[in-house]
Amino acid sequence: MKRAFFALFLAASLSGCATSWVVDSDVKSFSSLAAVPPSATYRFERLPSQQADAAQQESLEAMAAAALEKVGLRRDDAKPQYSAQIGARVTVGLSPWADPWLFDGPWGAGYGYHGYARRWYGGGWYGGPGFIPPAANPWYEREVSIVLRDIGSNRVVYETRARNDGPYNASATILPVMFQAALQGFPNPPQGERRVNIELSAAKK
């Protein structure tokens, strides 16, 4: 039943992608800013681990920069008022809709790959020859974060995180939207965790 539901959900989602695509993010933010001055400026700050992979970090910073610009923050490495430390994480696991008997049976991971698949068919367990594709249904979990510090005092003035998960291998499209969601309500975001839905047109995907 789970796999049937997932198949219907995926088909409906993909058909909807022809015209629009909604990226839903769970966002939690903390702010001590009442307001920001017009044309406020910032520079990016990198952790040592982020400096080790400059190309990847530059790509993430470009995504975050677009979202920061939308809320009125302008990058200026020479005369910044704030520093922005960003992060992103993408992990891949087994879809929650996948049949556990097919991909991780009681006789060890991958049991279903070797000739037999076990499913519940109303009256009892049915065992028989079965073929399972080598790649299980993947599920992607993503998180982005932004921390703003006042450069004069080195005090954190804004912290925000956004989480998203789903079956689509499209991080290059989804992560920029998550940075935008993370800054929803800046500089006075709602309290507590909230769901932020942002719709993408087909041309933006």
XYZ file of N, CA, C and O in Angstrom:
820
model
N 0.827 -1.202 0.000
C 0.000 0.000 0.000
C 0.868 1.262 0.000
O 0.592 2.233 -0.695
N 1.949 1.219 0.798
C 2.847 2.375 0.846
C 3.458 2.652 -0.519
O 3.534 3.786 -0.969
N 3.910 1.566 -1.188
C 4.552 1.768 -2.491
C 3.543 2.256 -3.512
O 3.863 3.068 -4.369
N 2.297 1.768 -3.434
C 1.269 2.223 -4.363
C 0.963 3.694 -4.141
O 0.819 4.473 -5.093
N 0.885 4.090 -2.854
C 0.630 5.493 -2.538
C 1.756 6.373 -3.055
O 1.523 7.436 -3.621
N 3.005 5.924 -2.852
C 4.146 6.716 -3.314
C 4.131 6.865 -4.827
O 4.423 7.935 -5.357
N 3.776 5.791 -5.543
C 3.723 5.849 -6.998
C 2.691 6.870 -7.462
O 2.937 7.652 -8.390
N 1.522 6.891 -6.807
C 0.502 7.867 -7.165
C 0.955 9.284 -6.844
O 0.747 10.217 -7.609
N 1.600 9.425 -5.659
C 2.094 10.743 -5.257
C 3.134 11.261 -6.243
O 3.100 12.418 -6.659
N 4.056 10.395 -6.652
C 5.109 10.800 -7.565
C 4.538 11.170 -8.920
O 4.929 12.166 -9.526
N 3.594 10.379 -9.404
C 2.989 10.672 -10.701
C 2.262 12.008 -10.676
O 2.369 12.813 -11.614
N 1.533 12.257 -9.585
C 0.822 13.528 -9.476
C 1.784 14.693 -9.397
O 1.567 15.750 -9.985
N 2.870 14.504 -8.660
C 3.852 15.576 -8.501
C 4.524 15.899 -9.824
O 4.721 17.051 -10.184
N 4.900 14.847 -10.556
C 5.579 15.063 -11.825
C 4.656 15.710 -12.842
O 5.076 16.550 -13.639
N 3.384 15.331 -12.845
C 2.450 15.951 -13.770
C 2.273 17.423 -13.434
O 2.136 18.267 -14.312
N 2.311 17.742 -12.121
C 2.200 19.133 -11.710
C 3.414 19.948 -12.086
O 3.337 21.158 -12.251
N 4.566 19.292 -12.236
C 5.802 20.007 -12.552
C 5.770 20.613 -13.944
O 6.624 21.417 -14.283
N 4.817 20.196 -14.776
C 4.764 20.748 -16.125
C 4.511 22.243 -16.077
O 4.925 22.987 -16.959
N 3.794 22.743 -15.055
C 3.493 24.162 -14.966
C 4.098 24.810 -13.736
O 4.469 25.974 -13.777
N 4.173 24.109 -12.608
C 4.703 24.696 -11.385
C 5.253 23.612 -10.479
O 4.960 22.432 -10.644
N 6.032 24.054 -9.513
C 6.649 23.137 -8.567
C 6.783 23.880 -7.244
O 7.379 24.949 -7.180
N 6.208 23.341 -6.190
C 6.252 23.978 -4.875
C 7.349 23.322 -4.044
O 7.350 22.111 -3.844
N 8.281 24.132 -3.569
C 9.324 23.670 -2.656
C 8.885 24.042 -1.249
O 8.717 25.223 -0.921
N 8.643 23.031 -0.414
C 8.198 23.282 0.952
C 9.362 23.097 1.914
O 10.047 22.091 1.892
N 9.572 24.090 2.754
C 10.686 24.073 3.705
C 10.163 24.335 5.113
O 9.272 25.165 5.311
N 10.732 23.627 6.078
C 10.458 23.894 7.488
C 11.549 24.837 7.983
O 12.739 24.488 7.964
N 11.150 26.026 8.421
C 12.091 27.102 8.723
C 11.976 27.501 10.185
O 10.874 27.594 10.745
N 13.133 27.738 10.801
C 13.177 28.259 12.171
C 14.243 29.346 12.233
O 15.392 29.116 11.824
N 13.863 30.522 12.725
C 14.762 31.674 12.708
C 14.797 32.355 14.067
O 13.822 32.310 14.826
N 15.942 33.008 14.338
C 16.129 33.775 15.564
C 16.745 35.118 15.185
O 17.700 35.166 14.398
N 16.200 36.207 15.722
C 16.673 37.533 15.336
C 16.720 38.467 16.526
O 15.847 38.434 17.404
N 17.761 39.296 16.558
C 17.822 40.391 17.529
C 17.823 41.728 16.791
O 18.158 42.761 17.364
N 17.449 41.695 15.521
C 17.408 42.903 14.702
C 15.993 43.461 14.680
O 15.042 42.759 14.330
N 15.860 44.730 15.031
C 14.569 45.387 14.886
C 14.390 45.851 13.447
O 13.290 45.826 12.896
N 15.496 46.252 12.852
C 15.482 46.719 11.464
C 16.917 46.698 10.963
O 17.867 46.550 11.735
N 17.065 46.822 9.661
C 18.405 46.923 9.067
C 18.469 48.239 8.302
O 17.462 48.690 7.738
N 19.636 48.880 8.286
C 19.744 50.146 7.557
C 19.580 49.926 6.057
O 19.850 48.838 5.546
N 19.116 50.947 5.340
C 18.989 50.819 3.881
C 20.331 50.468 3.250
O 21.382 50.966 3.673
N 20.282 49.596 2.248
C 21.496 49.174 1.529
C 22.537 48.595 2.491
O 23.744 48.852 2.355
N 22.084 47.827 3.460
C 23.015 47.178 4.386
C 23.939 46.240 3.611
O 23.544 45.608 2.636
N 25.173 46.137 4.064
C 26.193 45.370 3.347
C 26.691 44.199 4.190
O 26.589 44.197 5.407
N 27.262 43.232 3.487
C 27.799 42.054 4.171
C 28.940 41.471 3.358
O 29.127 41.789 2.174
N 29.689 40.595 4.000
C 30.691 39.776 3.327
C 30.496 38.344 3.811
O 29.932 38.109 4.885
N 30.958 37.390 3.031
C 30.872 35.994 3.437
C 32.045 35.637 4.340
O 33.172 36.103 4.144
N 31.755 34.805 5.314
C 32.770 34.286 6.226
C 32.807 32.770 6.077
O 31.762 32.121 6.127
N 33.994 32.214 5.890
C 34.118 30.777 5.669
C 34.851 30.100 6.826
O 35.860 30.603 7.326
N 34.315 28.946 7.205
C 35.003 28.088 8.167
C 36.190 27.419 7.483
O 36.228 27.327 6.248
N 37.169 26.941 8.255
C 38.307 26.251 7.623
C 37.877 25.095 6.723
O 38.435 24.890 5.650
N 36.867 24.330 7.148
C 36.413 23.209 6.325
C 35.800 23.692 5.018
O 35.874 23.003 3.998
N 35.185 24.877 5.028
C 34.601 25.423 3.813
C 35.672 25.992 2.893
O 35.501 26.003 1.672
N 36.767 26.452 3.463
C 37.859 26.969 2.649
C 38.543 25.855 1.867
O 39.160 26.103 0.830
N 38.426 24.628 2.348
C 39.097 23.506 1.691
C 38.478 23.175 0.342
O 39.140 22.583 -0.508
N 37.203 23.516 0.135
C 36.536 23.250 -1.136
C 35.952 24.559 -1.635
O 34.752 24.821 -1.519
N 36.823 25.398 -2.202
C 36.424 26.748 -2.584
C 35.349 26.752 -3.664
O 34.411 27.555 -3.619
N 35.453 25.848 -4.629
C 34.495 25.833 -5.739
C 33.079 25.540 -5.235
O 32.120 26.201 -5.629
N 32.953 24.556 -4.365
C 31.639 24.211 -3.836
C 31.088 25.342 -2.993
O 29.903 25.683 -3.078
N 31.945 25.958 -2.169
C 31.477 27.030 -1.306
C 31.060 28.249 -2.124
O 30.085 28.926 -1.789
N 31.793 28.544 -3.193
C 31.415 29.668 -4.055
C 30.044 29.444 -4.671
O 29.249 30.386 -4.822
N 29.753 28.203 -5.038
C 28.453 27.887 -5.604
C 27.346 28.117 -4.583
O 26.300 28.711 -4.890
N 27.564 27.671 -3.333
C 26.574 27.877 -2.281
C 26.421 29.366 -1.955
O 25.304 29.853 -1.729
N 27.526 30.092 -1.952
C 27.462 31.519 -1.655
C 26.690 32.275 -2.726
O 25.978 33.241 -2.423
N 26.804 31.839 -3.979
C 26.033 32.481 -5.049
C 24.535 32.267 -4.836
O 23.720 33.169 -5.065
N 24.159 31.059 -4.382
C 22.749 30.782 -4.077
C 22.266 31.669 -2.932
O 21.181 32.261 -3.003
N 23.065 31.746 -1.871
C 22.677 32.538 -0.708
C 22.666 34.028 -1.033
O 21.806 34.771 -0.536
N 23.595 34.477 -1.873
C 23.677 35.898 -2.215
C 22.394 36.377 -2.893
O 21.919 37.491 -2.637
N 21.828 35.543 -3.761
C 20.589 35.914 -4.436
C 19.461 36.089 -3.433
O 18.642 37.012 -3.542
N 19.404 35.191 -2.417
C 18.369 35.295 -1.397
C 18.600 36.502 -0.489
O 17.651 37.200 -0.097
N 19.856 36.771 -0.142
C 20.174 37.920 0.702
C 19.833 39.237 -0.001
O 19.366 40.186 0.626
N 20.063 39.279 -1.304
C 19.744 40.491 -2.062
C 18.241 40.760 -2.050
O 17.803 41.914 -2.008
N 17.448 39.705 -2.066
C 15.992 39.867 -2.068
C 15.484 40.526 -0.787
O 14.408 41.146 -0.786
N 16.234 40.381 0.320
C 15.794 40.992 1.583
C 16.554 42.284 1.877
O 16.522 42.792 3.000
N 17.267 42.812 0.886
C 17.888 44.117 1.025
C 19.317 44.136 1.505
O 19.819 45.202 1.891
N 20.003 42.998 1.482
C 21.408 42.947 1.893
C 22.297 42.871 0.653
O 22.093 42.011 -0.210
N 23.277 43.755 0.582
C 24.149 43.849 -0.593
C 25.568 43.415 -0.227
O 26.118 43.868 0.769
N 26.143 42.570 -1.050
C 27.505 42.110 -0.769
C 28.504 43.221 -1.059
O 28.497 43.845 -2.119
N 29.372 43.462 -0.083
C 30.438 44.452 -0.225
C 31.592 43.985 0.639
O 31.613 44.202 1.855
N 32.567 43.316 0.024
C 33.692 42.764 0.778
C 34.591 43.843 1.358
O 35.325 43.598 2.321
N 34.553 45.071 0.790
C 35.432 46.138 1.262
C 34.873 46.839 2.498
O 35.619 47.154 3.434
N 33.545 47.097 2.526
C 32.951 47.832 3.637
C 31.679 47.126 4.119
O 30.575 47.659 4.006
N 31.831 45.961 4.697
C 30.645 45.228 5.147
C 30.198 45.659 6.545
O 31.021 46.008 7.392
N 28.897 45.618 6.769
C 28.358 45.839 8.097
C 28.119 44.512 8.831
O 28.110 44.476 10.066
N 27.908 43.465 8.061
C 27.653 42.142 8.621
C 28.549 41.111 7.945
O 29.028 41.327 6.824
N 28.756 40.007 8.638
C 29.372 38.840 8.006
C 28.314 37.748 7.928
O 27.471 37.621 8.821
N 28.344 36.988 6.853
C 27.357 35.933 6.631
C 28.072 34.592 6.525
O 28.913 34.401 5.644
N 27.755 33.708 7.428
C 28.285 32.347 7.391
C 27.156 31.424 6.963
O 26.107 31.377 7.598
N 27.358 30.695 5.880
C 26.289 29.840 5.367
C 26.737 28.380 5.384
O 27.923 28.068 5.427
N 25.760 27.512 5.366
C 26.038 26.079 5.326
C 24.936 25.367 4.579
O 23.824 25.873 4.437
N 25.240 24.182 4.084
C 24.245 23.368 3.383
C 24.618 21.902 3.552
O 25.802 21.551 3.590
N 23.593 21.074 3.649
C 23.809 19.630 3.805
C 22.765 18.897 2.985
O 21.584 19.238 3.014
N 23.231 17.880 2.246
C 22.329 17.023 1.487
C 22.700 15.576 1.796
O 23.852 15.178 1.610
N 21.752 14.801 2.295
C 21.985 13.385 2.553
C 20.955 12.568 1.794
O 19.825 13.013 1.577
N 21.356 11.371 1.395
C 20.485 10.499 0.615
C 20.248 9.216 1.397
O 21.186 8.589 1.890
N 18.996 8.845 1.528
C 18.645 7.609 2.207
C 17.565 6.875 1.440
O 17.212 7.236 0.323
N 17.035 5.831 2.064
C 15.975 5.042 1.451
C 14.643 5.753 1.641
O 14.351 6.270 2.715
N 13.848 5.807 0.605
C 12.555 6.459 0.674
C 11.700 5.864 1.790
O 11.673 4.648 1.984
N 10.970 6.697 2.536
C 10.073 6.169 3.566
C 8.925 5.361 2.985
O 8.242 4.636 3.704
N 8.727 5.462 1.671
C 7.658 4.709 1.009
C 8.163 3.387 0.448
O 7.380 2.608 -0.093
N 9.462 3.132 0.543
C 10.010 1.890 0.004
C 9.575 0.704 0.856
O 9.416 0.811 2.074
N 9.411 -0.449 0.223
C 9.030 -1.682 0.915
C 10.239 -2.214 1.670
O 11.234 -2.615 1.059
N 10.221 -2.225 3.018
C 11.409 -2.669 3.767
C 11.772 -4.122 3.496
O 12.919 -4.512 3.630
N 10.794 -4.952 3.101
C 11.096 -6.355 2.815
C 11.926 -6.492 1.548
O 12.648 -7.470 1.373
N 11.833 -5.512 0.677
C 12.578 -5.600 -0.580
C 14.009 -5.117 -0.435
O 14.896 -5.580 -1.136
N 14.239 -4.180 0.473
C 15.554 -3.556 0.537
C 16.318 -3.835 1.818
O 17.488 -3.558 1.903
N 15.635 -4.349 2.836
C 16.353 -4.633 4.080
C 15.549 -5.651 4.887
O 14.981 -5.339 5.920
N 15.511 -6.876 4.416
C 14.717 -7.917 5.058
C 15.370 -8.417 6.328
O 16.485 -8.046 6.684
N 14.677 -9.297 7.070
C 15.192 -9.771 8.355
C 16.427 -10.646 8.214
O 17.084 -10.945 9.199
N 16.767 -11.054 6.971
C 17.969 -11.880 6.775
C 19.163 -11.045 6.333
O 20.156 -11.571 5.893
N 19.053 -9.718 6.441
C 20.189 -8.878 6.100
C 19.843 -7.917 4.985
O 18.934 -8.147 4.191
N 20.587 -6.810 4.944
C 20.326 -5.788 3.941
C 20.456 -6.372 2.545
O 21.372 -7.125 2.247
N 19.512 -6.005 1.698
C 19.600 -6.432 0.304
C 19.069 -7.817 0.048
O 19.245 -8.343 -1.048
N 18.387 -8.425 1.030
C 17.881 -9.791 0.828
C 17.008 -9.867 -0.421
O 17.074 -10.818 -1.177
N 16.181 -8.826 -0.624
C 15.253 -8.860 -1.742
C 15.915 -8.848 -3.099
O 15.266 -9.133 -4.096
N 17.187 -8.531 -3.186
C 17.866 -8.488 -4.474
C 18.147 -9.888 -5.012
O 18.467 -10.044 -6.165
N 18.063 -10.902 -4.164
C 18.584 -12.207 -4.559
C 17.469 -13.218 -4.806
O 17.423 -14.269 -4.202
N 16.540 -12.861 -5.697
C 15.620 -13.864 -6.212
C 14.275 -13.953 -5.545
O 13.339 -14.452 -6.141
N 14.127 -13.510 -4.299
C 12.849 -13.631 -3.624
C 12.417 -12.271 -3.063
O 13.212 -11.556 -2.479
N 11.155 -11.964 -3.281
C 10.570 -10.769 -2.702
C 9.417 -11.192 -1.818
O 8.649 -12.081 -2.179
N 9.307 -10.566 -0.645
C 8.251 -10.938 0.286
C 7.285 -9.767 0.433
O 7.683 -8.658 0.735
N 5.994 -10.013 0.202
C 4.982 -8.974 0.314
C 3.779 -9.543 1.033
O 3.579 -10.754 1.061
N 2.968 -8.667 1.587
C 1.741 -9.094 2.255
C 0.606 -9.081 1.235
O 0.283 -8.058 0.655
N 0.008 -10.237 1.000
C -1.088 -10.344 0.045
C -2.344 -10.808 0.761
O -2.818 -11.915 0.591
N -2.897 -9.987 1.589
C -4.176 -10.254 2.227
C -4.148 -11.432 3.184
O -4.218 -11.269 4.383
N -4.070 -12.663 2.658
C -4.199 -13.829 3.513
C -2.919 -14.287 4.169
O -2.966 -15.085 5.103
N -1.782 -13.824 3.739
C -0.544 -14.291 4.359
C 0.662 -13.877 3.539
O 0.553 -13.157 2.553
N 1.842 -14.355 3.976
C 3.072 -14.016 3.267
C 3.172 -14.841 1.990
O 2.883 -16.019 1.972
N 3.601 -14.176 0.940
C 3.785 -14.851 -0.337
C 5.247 -14.734 -0.736
O 5.798 -13.635 -0.818
N 5.896 -15.855 -0.962
C 7.291 -15.825 -1.383
C 7.425 -16.407 -2.769
O 6.797 -17.412 -3.086
N 8.223 -15.769 -3.575
C 8.379 -16.282 -4.925
C 9.477 -15.543 -5.648
O 10.035 -14.576 -5.125
N 9.803 -15.968 -6.848
C 10.862 -15.292 -7.590
C 10.509 -13.829 -7.796
O 9.370 -13.485 -8.070
N 11.498 -12.987 -7.652
C 11.260 -11.566 -7.850
C 12.529 -10.868 -8.280
O 13.614 -11.294 -7.934
N 12.377 -9.797 -9.037
C 13.527 -9.016 -9.481
C 13.387 -7.606 -8.942
O 12.376 -6.948 -9.142
N 14.396 -7.148 -8.219
C 14.401 -5.800 -7.669
C 15.504 -5.008 -8.362
O 16.641 -5.467 -8.457
N 15.194 -3.835 -8.893
C 16.234 -3.036 -9.542
C 17.373 -2.741 -8.580
O 17.155 -2.657 -7.367
N 18.580 -2.598 -9.081
C 19.737 -2.389 -8.206
C 19.671 -1.104 -7.402
O 20.339 -0.992 -6.388
N 18.905 -0.113 -7.856
C 18.835 1.152 -7.125
C 17.505 1.244 -6.396
O 16.450 1.153 -7.002
N 17.556 1.395 -5.080
C 16.340 1.541 -4.294
C 15.767 2.941 -4.497
O 16.424 3.823 -5.031
N 14.520 3.146 -4.056
C 13.914 4.469 -4.145
C 14.661 5.423 -3.221
O 14.608 5.270 -2.005
N 15.348 6.451 -3.757
C 16.118 7.350 -2.895
C 15.227 8.427 -2.284
O 14.170 8.768 -2.813
N 15.668 8.964 -1.167
C 14.981 10.067 -0.493
C 16.041 11.071 -0.070
O 17.036 10.721 0.559
N 15.861 12.335 -0.437
C 16.875 13.360 -0.218
C 16.451 14.277 0.936
O 15.346 14.817 0.935
N 17.337 14.423 1.907
C 17.118 15.337 3.022
C 18.114 16.487 2.899
O 19.323 16.268 2.775
N 17.588 17.709 2.938
C 18.420 18.895 2.734
C 18.230 19.877 3.883
O 17.149 19.986 4.447
N 19.299 20.600 4.184
C 19.229 21.663 5.190
C 20.181 22.778 4.792
O 21.311 22.517 4.355
N 19.731 24.012 4.915
C 20.600 25.169 4.691
C 20.544 26.056 5.930
O 19.558 26.030 6.692
N 21.590 26.826 6.149
C 21.644 27.713 7.308
C 22.352 29.011 6.942
O 23.217 29.040 6.064
N 21.960 30.077 7.623
C 22.600 31.387 7.472
C 22.761 31.984 8.868
O 21.804 32.011 9.651
N 23.964 32.440 9.171
C 24.236 33.128 10.430
C 24.824 34.496 10.096
O 25.856 34.588 9.421
N 24.161 35.551 10.553
C 24.652 36.914 10.352
C 25.248 37.451 11.639
O 24.628 37.334 12.710
N 26.439 38.035 11.525
C 27.086 38.676 12.678
C 27.299 40.153 12.387
O 27.645 40.520 11.257
N 27.105 40.966 13.394
C 27.474 42.371 13.300
C 28.989 42.455 13.397
O 29.580 41.999 14.389
N 29.628 43.010 12.385
C 31.096 42.996 12.350
C 31.684 43.851 13.470
O 32.712 43.501 14.061
N 31.041 44.952 13.804
C 31.584 45.822 14.846
C 31.670 45.149 16.195
O 32.660 45.314 16.919
N 30.652 44.373 16.542
C 30.618 43.739 17.860
C 30.880 42.240 17.810
O 31.033 41.607 18.848
N 30.917 41.674 16.595
C 31.063 40.223 16.376
C 29.924 39.443 17.039
O 30.069 38.268 17.390
N 28.769 40.065 17.173
C 27.612 39.450 17.815
C 26.676 38.867 16.754
O 26.400 39.504 15.733
N 26.201 37.645 17.000
C 25.233 37.046 16.086
C 23.912 37.803 16.212
O 23.355 37.929 17.319
N 23.420 38.313 15.093
C 22.178 39.090 15.112
C 21.050 38.372 14.375
O 19.881 38.765 14.526
N 21.388 37.350 13.599
C 20.334 36.610 12.887
C 20.835 35.202 12.617
O 21.954 35.003 12.143
N 19.982 34.233 12.929
C 20.306 32.830 12.674
C 19.056 32.156 12.123
O 17.963 32.302 12.679
N 19.214 31.404 11.054
C 18.057 30.763 10.451
C 18.452 29.460 9.772
O 19.578 29.327 9.270
N 17.526 28.495 9.777
C 17.727 27.206 9.129
C 16.457 26.814 8.390
O 15.351 27.140 8.822
N 16.645 26.103 7.287
C 15.513 25.582 6.525
C 15.788 24.130 6.183
O 16.911 23.772 5.794
N 14.769 23.283 6.333
C 14.891 21.858 6.025
C 13.850 21.467 4.980
O 12.733 21.975 4.976
N 14.254 20.534 4.110
C 13.365 20.037 3.062
C 13.719 18.579 2.795
O 14.884 18.181 2.913
N 12.729 17.773 2.460
C 13.033 16.399 2.049
C 12.054 15.982 0.957
O 10.945 16.501 0.859
N 12.503 15.045 0.128
C 11.657 14.580 -0.957
C 12.391 13.647 -1.887
O 13.580 13.352 -1.702
N 11.715 13.170 -2.941
C 12.284 12.155 -3.825
C 13.093 12.705 -4.995
O 13.607 11.933 -5.790
N 13.194 14.035 -5.105
C 13.792 14.613 -6.300
C 15.286 14.878 -6.137
O 15.709 15.527 -5.183
N 16.076 14.432 -7.100
C 17.513 14.693 -7.123
C 17.742 15.989 -7.889
O 18.164 15.980 -9.040
N 17.427 17.106 -7.232
C 17.487 18.405 -7.908
C 17.993 19.471 -6.941
O 17.420 20.546 -6.832
N 19.088 19.174 -6.270
C 19.588 20.091 -5.248
C 19.976 21.445 -5.823
O 19.816 22.476 -5.164
N 20.487 21.477 -7.047
C 20.899 22.749 -7.643
C 19.716 23.689 -7.818
O 19.883 24.910 -7.833
N 18.517 23.128 -7.955
C 17.305 23.935 -8.075
C 16.684 24.214 -6.717
O 16.196 25.320 -6.464
N 16.722 23.234 -5.821
C 16.017 23.346 -4.549
C 16.778 24.187 -3.525
O 16.173 24.978 -2.789
N 18.097 24.052 -3.444
C 18.861 24.769 -2.418
C 18.705 26.291 -2.516
O 18.530 26.947 -1.470
N 18.761 26.906 -3.715
C 18.562 28.360 -3.760
C 17.213 28.795 -3.206
O 17.108 29.834 -2.540
N 16.176 27.997 -3.459
C 14.845 28.321 -2.954
C 14.794 28.157 -1.438
O 14.107 28.904 -0.734
N 15.532 27.185 -0.918
C 15.576 26.998 0.532
C 16.258 28.174 1.229
O 15.847 28.578 2.322
N 17.307 28.730 0.610
C 17.927 29.929 1.190
C 16.915 31.073 1.210
O 16.843 31.846 2.182
N 16.122 31.178 0.153
C 15.087 32.207 0.110
C 14.055 31.970 1.205
O 13.623 32.912 1.888
N 13.654 30.711 1.399
C 12.697 30.389 2.448
C 13.265 30.689 3.837
O 12.549 31.151 4.731
N 14.558 30.420 4.017
C 15.198 30.644 5.317
C 15.165 32.110 5.721
O 15.192 32.438 6.912
N 15.106 33.010 4.735
C 15.102 34.443 5.025
C 13.696 35.045 4.982
O 13.546 36.268 5.051
N 12.685 34.208 4.878
C 11.314 34.696 4.859
C 11.023 35.417 6.183
O 11.301 34.908 7.262
N 10.519 36.648 6.092
C 10.221 37.436 7.275
C 11.366 38.274 7.800
O 11.200 38.975 8.803
N 12.543 38.209 7.181
C 13.708 38.967 7.632
C 13.384 40.456 7.634
O 12.786 40.975 6.698
N 13.790 41.221 8.662
C 14.589 40.816 9.835
C 13.738 40.462 11.054
O 14.283 40.277 12.140
N 12.403 40.394 10.888
C 11.512 40.094 12.022
C 10.677 38.862 11.697
O 9.476 38.962 11.423
N 11.292 37.679 11.730
C 10.574 36.468 11.349
C 9.579 36.037 12.425
O 9.710 36.413 13.596
N 8.590 35.234 12.047
C 7.669 34.684 13.056
C 8.426 33.787 14.026
O 9.465 33.216 13.694
N 7.900 33.650 15.225
C 8.524 32.785 16.223
C 8.157 31.326 15.955
O 7.101 31.019 15.426
N 9.055 30.446 16.359
C 8.799 29.015 16.208
C 9.036 28.526 14.784
O 9.321 29.301 13.869
N 8.929 27.213 14.631
C 9.118 26.612 13.305
C 7.873 26.834 12.462
O 6.749 26.776 12.962
N 8.069 27.081 11.175
C 6.976 27.339 10.275
C 7.239 26.680 8.930
O 8.385 26.402 8.579
N 6.195 26.448 8.180
C 6.325 25.894 6.834
C 6.284 27.043 5.829
O 5.368 27.861 5.851
N 7.287 27.086 4.961
C 7.354 28.117 3.925
C 7.293 27.413 2.572
O 8.171 26.598 2.254
N 6.270 27.711 1.803
C 6.100 27.139 0.467
C 6.422 28.183 -0.585
O 5.857 29.286 -0.556
N 7.312 27.832 -1.496
C 7.669 28.734 -2.591
C 7.460 27.992 -3.898
O 8.010 26.913 -4.110
N 6.681 28.588 -4.775
C 6.360 27.954 -6.049
C 7.325 28.421 -7.128
O 7.594 29.605 -7.282
N 7.835 27.464 -7.866
C 8.724 27.741 -8.985
C 7.962 27.552 -10.283
O 7.208 26.603 -10.438
N 8.169 28.433 -11.237
C 7.608 28.197 -12.553
C 8.499 27.215 -13.286
O 9.662 26.988 -12.935
N 7.969 26.595 -14.326
C 8.743 25.609 -15.084
C 9.993 26.231 -15.669
O 11.027 25.583 -15.808
N 9.940 27.518 -15.980
C 11.102 28.186 -16.587
C 12.250 28.329 -15.613
O 13.406 28.457 -16.011
N 11.988 28.280 -14.301
C 13.023 28.477 -13.294
C 13.671 27.187 -12.880
O 14.640 27.188 -12.135
N 13.143 26.044 -13.299
C 13.652 24.775 -12.803
C 14.913 24.370 -13.545
O 15.079 24.647 -14.710
